[in-house]
Amino acid sequence: MVRIGKELVLAAGAVNSPQLLQLSGIGDSDILKRHGINIVHALPKVGENLQDHLGLNAVSFVLMVGSCLLALISVLVQRERRTGKET
């Protein structure tokens, strides 16, 4: 159980943080009214500037390939030297 005095700030990543803000009444007043959400603070830009960052996928792929390559090199070195976990 969590007890909150007056305010709580909650973050849930780039996609879900705007949704949490809007469900809490912070966002574009027209959208909030349309969904029957009481307006706590009108901020029209909440959730309006979400962009894909395609470079992150490439970085993840490079890191994954790099990790696999390092693991393979480690296994080959351990087998040649006859030492380590793989022998």
Short mmCIF file of C-alpha atoms in Angstrom, two decimals:
data_model
loop_
_atom_site.label_atom_id
_atom_site.label_comp_id
_atom_site.label_asym_id
_atom_site.label_seq_id
_atom_site.Cartn_x
_atom_site.Cartn_y
_atom_site.Cartn_z
CA MET A 1 0.00 0.00 0.00
CA VAL A 2 1.25 3.46 -0.90
CA ARG A 3 0.01 6.55 0.89
CA ILE A 4 0.17 9.80 -1.03
CA GLY A 5 -0.02 13.22 0.61
CA LYS A 6 -0.97 15.67 -2.12
CA GLU A 7 0.60 14.82 -5.49
CA LEU A 8 2.17 11.84 -7.23
CA VAL A 9 4.29 11.92 -10.38
CA LEU A 10 4.31 8.64 -12.28
CA ALA A 11 6.36 7.84 -15.40
CA ALA A 12 5.70 4.95 -17.76
CA GLY A 13 7.87 5.52 -20.80
CA ALA A 14 7.37 7.56 -23.95
CA VAL A 15 4.07 5.94 -24.91
CA ASN A 16 2.29 5.38 -21.62
CA SER A 17 3.33 8.54 -19.73
CA PRO A 18 1.15 10.79 -21.92
CA GLN A 19 -1.74 8.35 -21.48
CA LEU A 20 -1.32 8.43 -17.69
CA LEU A 21 -1.21 12.22 -17.74
CA GLN A 22 -4.36 12.41 -19.85
CA LEU A 23 -6.22 9.90 -17.67
CA SER A 24 -5.19 12.04 -14.69
CA GLY A 25 -6.71 15.16 -16.25
CA ILE A 26 -3.59 16.71 -17.75
CA GLY A 27 -3.64 17.31 -21.50
CA ASP A 28 -5.65 18.84 -24.33
CA SER A 29 -8.90 20.06 -22.77
CA ASP A 30 -10.97 19.20 -25.87
CA ILE A 31 -9.78 15.58 -25.84
CA LEU A 32 -10.24 15.25 -22.08
CA LYS A 33 -13.79 16.69 -22.23
CA ARG A 34 -14.68 14.35 -25.10
CA HIS A 35 -13.76 11.37 -22.92
CA GLY A 36 -15.43 12.69 -19.78
CA ILE A 37 -12.17 13.31 -17.90
CA ASN A 38 -12.07 16.20 -15.42
CA ILE A 39 -9.46 18.77 -16.44
CA VAL A 40 -6.75 19.31 -13.82
CA HIS A 41 -4.38 21.24 -16.09
CA ALA A 42 -4.85 22.09 -19.78
CA LEU A 43 -1.69 21.22 -21.72
CA PRO A 44 -2.54 20.81 -25.43
CA LYS A 45 0.82 19.26 -26.40
CA VAL A 46 0.64 16.21 -24.10
CA GLY A 47 0.95 13.10 -26.28
CA GLU A 48 1.13 15.11 -29.53
CA ASN A 49 4.83 14.81 -30.41
CA LEU A 50 5.45 11.07 -30.35
CA GLN A 51 8.02 10.07 -32.98
CA ASP A 52 9.61 6.77 -33.93
CA HIS A 53 13.35 6.63 -33.35
CA LEU A 54 14.42 4.04 -35.90
CA GLY A 55 18.07 4.35 -34.89
CA LEU A 56 17.37 2.57 -31.62
CA ASN A 57 16.45 -0.63 -33.43
CA ALA A 58 19.75 -0.58 -35.30
CA VAL A 59 21.67 0.02 -32.07
CA SER A 60 19.91 -2.89 -30.39
CA PHE A 61 20.69 -5.13 -33.38
CA VAL A 62 24.36 -4.11 -33.40
CA LEU A 63 24.65 -4.75 -29.66
CA MET A 64 22.97 -8.15 -30.01
CA VAL A 65 25.25 -9.19 -32.88
CA GLY A 66 28.27 -7.84 -31.00
CA SER A 67 27.33 -9.80 -27.87
CA CYS A 68 26.86 -13.01 -29.88
CA LEU A 69 30.20 -12.48 -31.61
CA LEU A 70 31.97 -11.93 -28.27
CA ALA A 71 30.34 -15.07 -26.84
CA LEU A 72 31.47 -17.11 -29.86
CA ILE A 73 35.02 -15.79 -29.61
CA SER A 74 35.05 -16.58 -25.89
CA VAL A 75 33.96 -20.19 -26.52
CA LEU A 76 36.55 -20.67 -29.26
CA VAL A 77 39.37 -19.23 -27.12
CA GLN A 78 38.39 -21.40 -24.14
CA ARG A 79 38.30 -24.55 -26.28
CA GLU A 80 41.68 -23.81 -27.83
CA ARG A 81 43.32 -23.07 -24.45
CA ARG A 82 41.43 -25.93 -22.73
CA THR A 83 40.49 -23.68 -19.81
CA GLY A 84 37.31 -22.00 -18.63
CA LYS A 85 33.64 -22.92 -18.27
CA GLU A 86 33.21 -24.39 -21.75
CA THR A 87 35.93 -27.06 -21.46
#
